[in-house]
């Protein structure tokens, strides 16, 4: 399951996806999705008050699909492959490949998509405007908006 600001998404055992809530940007338009193994819901910040979010799905074949607000390119995941995990932030989406590398798309202004040199990653998550990952050696990586110290993970 995943929850955005104004929508909720659930994954059924058969790989189908359910969504409910605000569909202003099409974030709940998942009726044709199938063979999904994981879902993520982007969360647009309240100060922007646009009510527009996005939803991302990871397919069983390691590809991704997305729907909803694509204002900053956060739904541009059609070319991704070899994925084992996905996460959605405010205006960005990240994917973890089976080889431990990370891909990202969306808002470039915050730095949340600056993951091209990351490797040996085992898990990742997306905050509003930052991305955090755990490497196989126990090191934690973070990039993006650090206004509140959310990327101070060096120790």
PDB file of N, CA and C in Angstrom, residues 17-113:
ATOM      1  N   UNK A  17      -4.054  -3.260  -9.180  1.00  0.00           N
ATOM      2  CA  UNK A  17      -3.889  -2.124  -8.286  1.00  0.00           C
ATOM      3  C   UNK A  17      -5.226  -1.426  -8.105  1.00  0.00           C
ATOM      4  N   UNK A  18      -5.477  -0.975  -6.891  1.00  0.00           N
ATOM      5  CA  UNK A  18      -6.662  -0.187  -6.575  1.00  0.00           C
ATOM      6  C   UNK A  18      -6.207   1.195  -6.139  1.00  0.00           C
ATOM      7  N   UNK A  19      -6.991   2.215  -6.478  1.00  0.00           N
ATOM      8  CA  UNK A  19      -6.654   3.578  -6.058  1.00  0.00           C
ATOM      9  C   UNK A  19      -7.937   4.339  -5.768  1.00  0.00           C
ATOM     10  N   UNK A  20      -7.847   5.227  -4.794  1.00  0.00           N
ATOM     11  CA  UNK A  20      -8.994   6.048  -4.451  1.00  0.00           C
ATOM     12  C   UNK A  20      -8.508   7.406  -3.982  1.00  0.00           C
ATOM     13  N   UNK A  21      -9.383   8.381  -4.071  1.00  0.00           N
ATOM     14  CA  UNK A  21      -9.041   9.733  -3.637  1.00  0.00           C
ATOM     15  C   UNK A  21      -9.106  10.714  -4.781  1.00  0.00           C
ATOM     16  N   UNK A  22      -8.392  11.816  -4.623  1.00  0.00           N
ATOM     17  CA  UNK A  22      -8.349  12.854  -5.644  1.00  0.00           C
ATOM     18  C   UNK A  22      -7.703  12.286  -6.907  1.00  0.00           C
ATOM     19  N   UNK A  23      -8.340  12.508  -8.039  1.00  0.00           N
ATOM     20  CA  UNK A  23      -7.803  12.035  -9.309  1.00  0.00           C
ATOM     21  C   UNK A  23      -7.601  13.218 -10.258  1.00  0.00           C
ATOM     22  N   UNK A  24      -7.340  14.368  -9.692  1.00  0.00           N
ATOM     23  CA  UNK A  24      -7.232  15.604 -10.470  1.00  0.00           C
ATOM     24  C   UNK A  24      -6.196  15.521 -11.579  1.00  0.00           C
ATOM     25  N   UNK A  25      -5.098  14.853 -11.325  1.00  0.00           N
ATOM     26  CA  UNK A  25      -4.044  14.725 -12.335  1.00  0.00           C
ATOM     27  C   UNK A  25      -3.993  13.316 -12.925  1.00  0.00           C
ATOM     28  N   UNK A  26      -4.961  12.475 -12.606  1.00  0.00           N
ATOM     29  CA  UNK A  26      -4.962  11.107 -13.106  1.00  0.00           C
ATOM     30  C   UNK A  26      -4.188  10.139 -12.240  1.00  0.00           C
ATOM     31  N   UNK A  27      -3.860  10.540 -11.022  1.00  0.00           N
ATOM     32  CA  UNK A  27      -3.068   9.688 -10.135  1.00  0.00           C
ATOM     33  C   UNK A  27      -3.789   8.405  -9.714  1.00  0.00           C
ATOM     34  N   UNK A  28      -5.095   8.353  -9.916  1.00  0.00           N
ATOM     35  CA  UNK A  28      -5.851   7.139  -9.592  1.00  0.00           C
ATOM     36  C   UNK A  28      -6.228   6.353 -10.851  1.00  0.00           C
ATOM     37  N   UNK A  29      -5.690   6.725 -11.988  1.00  0.00           N
ATOM     38  CA  UNK A  29      -6.008   6.083 -13.269  1.00  0.00           C
ATOM     39  C   UNK A  29      -5.131   4.854 -13.487  1.00  0.00           C
ATOM     40  N   UNK A  30      -5.419   3.804 -12.732  1.00  0.00           N
ATOM     41  CA  UNK A  30      -4.599   2.595 -12.735  1.00  0.00           C
ATOM     42  C   UNK A  30      -5.397   1.363 -13.166  1.00  0.00           C
ATOM     43  N   UNK A  31      -6.583   1.576 -13.735  1.00  0.00           N
ATOM     44  CA  UNK A  31      -7.491   0.473 -14.062  1.00  0.00           C
ATOM     45  C   UNK A  31      -6.865  -0.598 -14.944  1.00  0.00           C
ATOM     46  N   UNK A  32      -5.967  -0.232 -15.828  1.00  0.00           N
ATOM     47  CA  UNK A  32      -5.375  -1.185 -16.764  1.00  0.00           C
ATOM     48  C   UNK A  32      -4.068  -1.801 -16.254  1.00  0.00           C
ATOM     49  N   UNK A  33      -3.625  -1.442 -15.066  1.00  0.00           N
ATOM     50  CA  UNK A  33      -2.371  -1.973 -14.541  1.00  0.00           C
ATOM     51  C   UNK A  33      -2.548  -3.432 -14.124  1.00  0.00           C
ATOM     52  N   UNK A  34      -1.552  -4.248 -14.439  1.00  0.00           N
ATOM     53  CA  UNK A  34      -1.566  -5.659 -14.018  1.00  0.00           C
ATOM     54  C   UNK A  34      -0.129  -6.127 -13.843  1.00  0.00           C
ATOM     55  N   UNK A  35       0.034  -7.257 -13.221  1.00  0.00           N
ATOM     56  CA  UNK A  35       1.361  -7.848 -12.957  1.00  0.00           C
ATOM     57  C   UNK A  35       2.250  -6.874 -12.191  1.00  0.00           C
ATOM     58  N   UNK A  36       1.669  -6.136 -11.262  1.00  0.00           N
ATOM     59  CA  UNK A  36       2.394  -5.169 -10.440  1.00  0.00           C
ATOM     60  C   UNK A  36       2.852  -5.854  -9.156  1.00  0.00           C
ATOM     61  N   UNK A  37       4.074  -5.558  -8.725  1.00  0.00           N
ATOM     62  CA  UNK A  37       4.600  -6.158  -7.491  1.00  0.00           C
ATOM     63  C   UNK A  37       4.779  -5.140  -6.375  1.00  0.00           C
ATOM     64  N   UNK A  38       4.768  -3.848  -6.717  1.00  0.00           N
ATOM     65  CA  UNK A  38       4.982  -2.803  -5.720  1.00  0.00           C
ATOM     66  C   UNK A  38       4.382  -1.496  -6.235  1.00  0.00           C
ATOM     67  N   UNK A  39       3.904  -0.657  -5.311  1.00  0.00           N
ATOM     68  CA  UNK A  39       3.358   0.654  -5.683  1.00  0.00           C
ATOM     69  C   UNK A  39       3.960   1.739  -4.797  1.00  0.00           C
ATOM     70  N   UNK A  40       3.970   2.959  -5.330  1.00  0.00           N
ATOM     71  CA  UNK A  40       4.423   4.122  -4.568  1.00  0.00           C
ATOM     72  C   UNK A  40       3.529   5.289  -4.939  1.00  0.00           C
ATOM     73  N   UNK A  41       3.311   6.185  -3.987  1.00  0.00           N
ATOM     74  CA  UNK A  41       2.458   7.346  -4.221  1.00  0.00           C
ATOM     75  C   UNK A  41       3.234   8.617  -3.950  1.00  0.00           C
ATOM     76  N   UNK A  42       3.312   9.469  -4.951  1.00  0.00           N
ATOM     77  CA  UNK A  42       3.962  10.767  -4.784  1.00  0.00           C
ATOM     78  C   UNK A  42       3.080  11.693  -3.976  1.00  0.00           C
ATOM     79  N   UNK A  43       3.694  12.666  -3.347  1.00  0.00           N
ATOM     80  CA  UNK A  43       2.989  13.515  -2.406  1.00  0.00           C
ATOM     81  C   UNK A  43       3.310  14.972  -2.689  1.00  0.00           C
ATOM     82  N   UNK A  44       2.375  15.706  -3.266  1.00  0.00           N
ATOM     83  CA  UNK A  44       2.590  17.118  -3.552  1.00  0.00           C
ATOM     84  C   UNK A  44       2.448  17.921  -2.271  1.00  0.00           C
ATOM     85  N   UNK A  45       3.374  18.829  -2.040  1.00  0.00           N
ATOM     86  CA  UNK A  45       3.445  19.635  -0.826  1.00  0.00           C
ATOM     87  C   UNK A  45       2.202  20.504  -0.650  1.00  0.00           C
ATOM     88  N   UNK A  46       1.728  20.613   0.578  1.00  0.00           N
ATOM     89  CA  UNK A  46       0.521  21.373   0.876  1.00  0.00           C
ATOM     90  C   UNK A  46       0.627  22.843   0.480  1.00  0.00           C
ATOM     91  N   UNK A  47       1.802  23.429   0.596  1.00  0.00           N
ATOM     92  CA  UNK A  47       1.966  24.852   0.274  1.00  0.00           C
ATOM     93  C   UNK A  47       1.659  25.124  -1.194  1.00  0.00           C
ATOM     94  N   UNK A  48       1.876  24.121  -2.035  1.00  0.00           N
ATOM     95  CA  UNK A  48       1.573  24.300  -3.458  1.00  0.00           C
ATOM     96  C   UNK A  48       0.091  24.127  -3.721  1.00  0.00           C
ATOM     97  N   UNK A  49      -0.594  23.385  -2.839  1.00  0.00           N
ATOM     98  CA  UNK A  49      -2.039  23.227  -2.842  1.00  0.00           C
ATOM     99  C   UNK A  49      -2.618  22.916  -4.226  1.00  0.00           C
ATOM    100  N   UNK A  50      -1.898  22.171  -5.017  1.00  0.00           N
ATOM    101  CA  UNK A  50      -2.383  21.840  -6.345  1.00  0.00           C
ATOM    102  C   UNK A  50      -3.280  20.611  -6.339  1.00  0.00           C
ATOM    103  N   UNK A  51      -3.155  19.777  -5.310  1.00  0.00           N
ATOM    104  CA  UNK A  51      -3.959  18.568  -5.257  1.00  0.00           C
ATOM    105  C   UNK A  51      -3.568  17.570  -6.335  1.00  0.00           C
ATOM    106  N   UNK A  52      -2.366  17.686  -6.859  1.00  0.00           N
ATOM    107  CA  UNK A  52      -1.933  16.806  -7.944  1.00  0.00           C
ATOM    108  C   UNK A  52      -0.759  15.955  -7.481  1.00  0.00           C
ATOM    109  N   UNK A  53      -0.934  14.656  -7.577  1.00  0.00           N
ATOM    110  CA  UNK A  53       0.102  13.714  -7.161  1.00  0.00           C
ATOM    111  C   UNK A  53       0.367  12.748  -8.303  1.00  0.00           C
ATOM    112  N   UNK A  54       1.225  11.775  -8.053  1.00  0.00           N
ATOM    113  CA  UNK A  54       1.469  10.740  -9.041  1.00  0.00           C
ATOM    114  C   UNK A  54       1.560   9.380  -8.370  1.00  0.00           C
ATOM    115  N   UNK A  55       1.348   8.347  -9.160  1.00  0.00           N
ATOM    116  CA  UNK A  55       1.401   6.971  -8.684  1.00  0.00           C
ATOM    117  C   UNK A  55       2.358   6.198  -9.578  1.00  0.00           C
ATOM    118  N   UNK A  56       3.177   5.370  -8.951  1.00  0.00           N
ATOM    119  CA  UNK A  56       4.173   4.582  -9.678  1.00  0.00           C
ATOM    120  C   UNK A  56       3.958   3.108  -9.350  1.00  0.00           C
ATOM    121  N   UNK A  57       4.126   2.267 -10.352  1.00  0.00           N
ATOM    122  CA  UNK A  57       4.012   0.829 -10.151  1.00  0.00           C
ATOM    123  C   UNK A  57       5.246   0.116 -10.674  1.00  0.00           C
ATOM    124  N   UNK A  58       5.664  -0.911  -9.967  1.00  0.00           N
ATOM    125  CA  UNK A  58       6.763  -1.771 -10.393  1.00  0.00           C
ATOM    126  C   UNK A  58       6.152  -3.067 -10.913  1.00  0.00           C
ATOM    127  N   UNK A  59       6.457  -3.387 -12.161  1.00  0.00           N
ATOM    128  CA  UNK A  59       5.935  -4.614 -12.766  1.00  0.00           C
ATOM    129  C   UNK A  59       6.810  -5.809 -12.401  1.00  0.00           C
ATOM    130  N   UNK A  60       6.225  -6.978 -12.504  1.00  0.00           N
ATOM    131  CA  UNK A  60       6.946  -8.222 -12.214  1.00  0.00           C
ATOM    132  C   UNK A  60       8.164  -8.410 -13.114  1.00  0.00           C
ATOM    133  N   UNK A  61       8.143  -7.811 -14.308  1.00  0.00           N
ATOM    134  CA  UNK A  61       9.275  -7.954 -15.230  1.00  0.00           C
ATOM    135  C   UNK A  61      10.381  -6.929 -14.983  1.00  0.00           C
ATOM    136  N   UNK A  62      10.267  -6.133 -13.911  1.00  0.00           N
ATOM    137  CA  UNK A  62      11.304  -5.172 -13.551  1.00  0.00           C
ATOM    138  C   UNK A  62      11.189  -3.828 -14.235  1.00  0.00           C
ATOM    139  N   UNK A  63      10.092  -3.593 -14.941  1.00  0.00           N
ATOM    140  CA  UNK A  63       9.858  -2.282 -15.539  1.00  0.00           C
ATOM    141  C   UNK A  63       8.908  -1.484 -14.659  1.00  0.00           C
ATOM    142  N   UNK A  64       8.787  -0.199 -14.961  1.00  0.00           N
ATOM    143  CA  UNK A  64       7.936   0.669 -14.147  1.00  0.00           C
ATOM    144  C   UNK A  64       6.922   1.381 -15.030  1.00  0.00           C
ATOM    145  N   UNK A  65       5.852   1.822 -14.403  1.00  0.00           N
ATOM    146  CA  UNK A  65       4.885   2.673 -15.060  1.00  0.00           C
ATOM    147  C   UNK A  65       4.396   3.704 -14.060  1.00  0.00           C
ATOM    148  N   UNK A  66       3.918   4.818 -14.561  1.00  0.00           N
ATOM    149  CA  UNK A  66       3.475   5.896 -13.679  1.00  0.00           C
ATOM    150  C   UNK A  66       2.320   6.641 -14.311  1.00  0.00           C
ATOM    151  N   UNK A  67       1.525   7.260 -13.466  1.00  0.00           N
ATOM    152  CA  UNK A  67       0.404   8.061 -13.921  1.00  0.00           C
ATOM    153  C   UNK A  67       0.209   9.225 -12.965  1.00  0.00           C
ATOM    154  N   UNK A  68      -0.391  10.273 -13.454  1.00  0.00           N
ATOM    155  CA  UNK A  68      -0.672  11.430 -12.612  1.00  0.00           C
ATOM    156  C   UNK A  68       0.126  12.645 -13.017  1.00  0.00           C
ATOM    157  N   UNK A  69       0.394  13.499 -12.046  1.00  0.00           N
ATOM    158  CA  UNK A  69       1.105  14.758 -12.273  1.00  0.00           C
ATOM    159  C   UNK A  69       2.506  14.487 -12.812  1.00  0.00           C
ATOM    160  N   UNK A  70       2.783  15.021 -13.981  1.00  0.00           N
ATOM    161  CA  UNK A  70       4.106  14.852 -14.583  1.00  0.00           C
ATOM    162  C   UNK A  70       4.746  16.216 -14.816  1.00  0.00           C
ATOM    163  N   UNK A  71       4.411  17.167 -13.956  1.00  0.00           N
ATOM    164  CA  UNK A  71       4.872  18.549 -14.071  1.00  0.00           C
ATOM    165  C   UNK A  71       6.384  18.661 -14.182  1.00  0.00           C
ATOM    166  N   UNK A  72       7.137  17.850 -13.476  1.00  0.00           N
ATOM    167  CA  UNK A  72       8.601  17.898 -13.497  1.00  0.00           C
ATOM    168  C   UNK A  72       9.220  16.632 -14.087  1.00  0.00           C
ATOM    169  N   UNK A  73       8.417  15.824 -14.763  1.00  0.00           N
ATOM    170  CA  UNK A  73       8.945  14.604 -15.361  1.00  0.00           C
ATOM    171  C   UNK A  73       8.965  13.416 -14.421  1.00  0.00           C
ATOM    172  N   UNK A  74       8.291  13.504 -13.287  1.00  0.00           N
ATOM    173  CA  UNK A  74       8.314  12.433 -12.283  1.00  0.00           C
ATOM    174  C   UNK A  74       7.621  11.149 -12.746  1.00  0.00           C
ATOM    175  N   UNK A  75       6.876  11.212 -13.837  1.00  0.00           N
ATOM    176  CA  UNK A  75       6.237  10.011 -14.378  1.00  0.00           C
ATOM    177  C   UNK A  75       6.995   9.445 -15.583  1.00  0.00           C
ATOM    178  N   UNK A  76       8.137   9.979 -15.887  1.00  0.00           N
ATOM    179  CA  UNK A  76       8.917   9.554 -17.055  1.00  0.00           C
ATOM    180  C   UNK A  76       9.770   8.334 -16.729  1.00  0.00           C
ATOM    181  N   UNK A  77       9.103   7.200 -16.514  1.00  0.00           N
ATOM    182  CA  UNK A  77       9.780   5.968 -16.103  1.00  0.00           C
ATOM    183  C   UNK A  77       9.658   4.856 -17.137  1.00  0.00           C
ATOM    184  N   UNK A  78       9.072   5.138 -18.283  1.00  0.00           N
ATOM    185  CA  UNK A  78       8.783   4.105 -19.284  1.00  0.00           C
ATOM    186  C   UNK A  78      10.031   3.371 -19.772  1.00  0.00           C
ATOM    187  N   UNK A  79      11.178   4.012 -19.766  1.00  0.00           N
ATOM    188  CA  UNK A  79      12.404   3.366 -20.261  1.00  0.00           C
ATOM    189  C   UNK A  79      13.157   2.588 -19.178  1.00  0.00           C
ATOM    190  N   UNK A  80      12.704   2.639 -17.945  1.00  0.00           N
ATOM    191  CA  UNK A  80      13.393   1.943 -16.858  1.00  0.00           C
ATOM    192  C   UNK A  80      13.192   0.438 -16.966  1.00  0.00           C
ATOM    193  N   UNK A  81      14.241  -0.313 -16.630  1.00  0.00           N
ATOM    194  CA  UNK A  81      14.158  -1.774 -16.614  1.00  0.00           C
ATOM    195  C   UNK A  81      15.133  -2.311 -15.577  1.00  0.00           C
ATOM    196  N   UNK A  82      15.006  -3.586 -15.273  1.00  0.00           N
ATOM    197  CA  UNK A  82      15.902  -4.217 -14.304  1.00  0.00           C
ATOM    198  C   UNK A  82      15.698  -3.715 -12.886  1.00  0.00           C
ATOM    199  N   UNK A  83      14.478  -3.297 -12.561  1.00  0.00           N
ATOM    200  CA  UNK A  83      14.205  -2.731 -11.240  1.00  0.00           C
ATOM    201  C   UNK A  83      13.795  -3.796 -10.229  1.00  0.00           C
ATOM    202  N   UNK A  84      14.126  -3.503  -8.960  1.00  0.00           N
ATOM    203  CA  UNK A  84      13.644  -4.349  -7.873  1.00  0.00           C
ATOM    204  C   UNK A  84      12.831  -3.552  -6.858  1.00  0.00           C
ATOM    205  N   UNK A  85      12.894  -2.206  -6.933  1.00  0.00           N
ATOM    206  CA  UNK A  85      12.131  -1.373  -6.002  1.00  0.00           C
ATOM    207  C   UNK A  85      11.918   0.013  -6.616  1.00  0.00           C
ATOM    208  N   UNK A  86      10.873   0.696  -6.140  1.00  0.00           N
ATOM    209  CA  UNK A  86      10.574   2.052  -6.572  1.00  0.00           C
ATOM    210  C   UNK A  86      10.161   2.874  -5.360  1.00  0.00           C
ATOM    211  N   UNK A  87      10.266   4.191  -5.491  1.00  0.00           N
ATOM    212  CA  UNK A  87       9.784   5.102  -4.456  1.00  0.00           C
ATOM    213  C   UNK A  87       9.395   6.410  -5.135  1.00  0.00           C
ATOM    214  N   UNK A  88       8.438   7.101  -4.552  1.00  0.00           N
ATOM    215  CA  UNK A  88       7.956   8.352  -5.126  1.00  0.00           C
ATOM    216  C   UNK A  88       8.019   9.454  -4.083  1.00  0.00           C
ATOM    217  N   UNK A  89       8.593  10.576  -4.470  1.00  0.00           N
ATOM    218  CA  UNK A  89       8.643  11.751  -3.611  1.00  0.00           C
ATOM    219  C   UNK A  89       7.622  12.775  -4.060  1.00  0.00           C
ATOM    220  N   UNK A  90       7.870  14.000  -3.718  1.00  0.00           N
ATOM    221  CA  UNK A  90       6.938  15.071  -4.069  1.00  0.00           C
ATOM    222  C   UNK A  90       6.862  15.260  -5.578  1.00  0.00           C
ATOM    223  N   UNK A  91       7.976  15.526  -6.199  1.00  0.00           N
ATOM    224  CA  UNK A  91       8.030  15.750  -7.639  1.00  0.00           C
ATOM    225  C   UNK A  91       9.151  14.933  -8.278  1.00  0.00           C
ATOM    226  N   UNK A  92       9.474  13.793  -7.673  1.00  0.00           N
ATOM    227  CA  UNK A  92      10.486  12.917  -8.252  1.00  0.00           C
ATOM    228  C   UNK A  92      10.152  11.455  -7.960  1.00  0.00           C
ATOM    229  N   UNK A  93      10.741  10.584  -8.769  1.00  0.00           N
ATOM    230  CA  UNK A  93      10.563   9.145  -8.621  1.00  0.00           C
ATOM    231  C   UNK A  93      11.934   8.496  -8.725  1.00  0.00           C
ATOM    232  N   UNK A  94      12.189   7.499  -7.888  1.00  0.00           N
ATOM    233  CA  UNK A  94      13.464   6.788  -7.919  1.00  0.00           C
ATOM    234  C   UNK A  94      13.218   5.293  -8.048  1.00  0.00           C
ATOM    235  N   UNK A  95      14.181   4.617  -8.684  1.00  0.00           N
ATOM    236  CA  UNK A  95      14.097   3.181  -8.851  1.00  0.00           C
ATOM    237  C   UNK A  95      15.417   2.528  -8.501  1.00  0.00           C
ATOM    238  N   UNK A  96      15.348   1.395  -7.855  1.00  0.00           N
ATOM    239  CA  UNK A  96      16.527   0.616  -7.497  1.00  0.00           C
ATOM    240  C   UNK A  96      16.634  -0.556  -8.469  1.00  0.00           C
ATOM    241  N   UNK A  97      17.738  -0.621  -9.184  1.00  0.00           N
ATOM    242  CA  UNK A  97      17.971  -1.712 -10.128  1.00  0.00           C
ATOM    243  C   UNK A  97      18.522  -2.933  -9.393  1.00  0.00           C
ATOM    244  N   UNK A  98      18.361  -4.082 -10.004  1.00  0.00           N
ATOM    245  CA  UNK A  98      18.833  -5.326  -9.388  1.00  0.00           C
ATOM    246  C   UNK A  98      20.347  -5.354  -9.234  1.00  0.00           C
ATOM    247  N   UNK A  99      21.066  -4.532  -9.997  1.00  0.00           N
ATOM    248  CA  UNK A  99      22.526  -4.476  -9.863  1.00  0.00           C
ATOM    249  C   UNK A  99      22.985  -3.495  -8.781  1.00  0.00           C
ATOM    250  N   UNK A 100      22.038  -2.912  -8.030  1.00  0.00           N
ATOM    251  CA  UNK A 100      22.381  -2.014  -6.934  1.00  0.00           C
ATOM    252  C   UNK A 100      22.553  -0.562  -7.329  1.00  0.00           C
ATOM    253  N   UNK A 101      22.343  -0.236  -8.600  1.00  0.00           N
ATOM    254  CA  UNK A 101      22.396   1.171  -9.025  1.00  0.00           C
ATOM    255  C   UNK A 101      21.008   1.774  -8.919  1.00  0.00           C
ATOM    256  N   UNK A 102      20.956   3.099  -8.977  1.00  0.00           N
ATOM    257  CA  UNK A 102      19.705   3.827  -8.775  1.00  0.00           C
ATOM    258  C   UNK A 102      19.455   4.749  -9.958  1.00  0.00           C
ATOM    259  N   UNK A 103      18.193   4.834 -10.370  1.00  0.00           N
ATOM    260  CA  UNK A 103      17.767   5.770 -11.408  1.00  0.00           C
ATOM    261  C   UNK A 103      16.769   6.739 -10.792  1.00  0.00           C
ATOM    262  N   UNK A 104      16.690   7.933 -11.363  1.00  0.00           N
ATOM    263  CA  UNK A 104      15.772   8.936 -10.837  1.00  0.00           C
ATOM    264  C   UNK A 104      15.274   9.822 -11.970  1.00  0.00           C
ATOM    265  N   UNK A 105      14.078  10.330 -11.792  1.00  0.00           N
ATOM    266  CA  UNK A 105      13.511  11.276 -12.739  1.00  0.00           C
ATOM    267  C   UNK A 105      12.627  12.254 -11.978  1.00  0.00           C
ATOM    268  N   UNK A 106      12.488  13.428 -12.545  1.00  0.00           N
ATOM    269  CA  UNK A 106      11.632  14.432 -11.923  1.00  0.00           C
ATOM    270  C   UNK A 106      12.356  15.734 -11.679  1.00  0.00           C
ATOM    271  N   UNK A 107      11.941  16.430 -10.658  1.00  0.00           N
ATOM    272  CA  UNK A 107      12.438  17.766 -10.336  1.00  0.00           C
ATOM    273  C   UNK A 107      13.945  17.755 -10.084  1.00  0.00           C
ATOM    274  N   UNK A 108      14.658  18.505 -10.880  1.00  0.00           N
ATOM    275  CA  UNK A 108      16.117  18.568 -10.769  1.00  0.00           C
ATOM    276  C   UNK A 108      16.585  19.682  -9.822  1.00  0.00           C
ATOM    277  N   UNK A 109      15.686  20.563  -9.431  1.00  0.00           N
ATOM    278  CA  UNK A 109      16.082  21.729  -8.633  1.00  0.00           C
ATOM    279  C   UNK A 109      16.524  21.385  -7.222  1.00  0.00           C
ATOM    280  N   UNK A 110      15.942  20.395  -6.596  1.00  0.00           N
ATOM    281  CA  UNK A 110      16.254  20.084  -5.202  1.00  0.00           C
ATOM    282  C   UNK A 110      17.499  19.218  -5.039  1.00  0.00           C
ATOM    283  N   UNK A 111      17.909  18.539  -6.096  1.00  0.00           N
ATOM    284  CA  UNK A 111      19.035  17.609  -6.009  1.00  0.00           C
ATOM    285  C   UNK A 111      18.624  16.190  -5.667  1.00  0.00           C
ATOM    286  N   UNK A 112      17.337  15.949  -5.496  1.00  0.00           N
ATOM    287  CA  UNK A 112      16.845  14.626  -5.112  1.00  0.00           C
ATOM    288  C   UNK A 112      17.104  13.561  -6.165  1.00  0.00           C
ATOM    289  N   UNK A 113      17.371  13.970  -7.394  1.00  0.00           N
ATOM    290  CA  UNK A 113      17.615  13.021  -8.487  1.00  0.00           C
ATOM    291  C   UNK A 113      19.096  12.785  -8.761  1.00  0.00           C
TER     292      UNK A 113
END
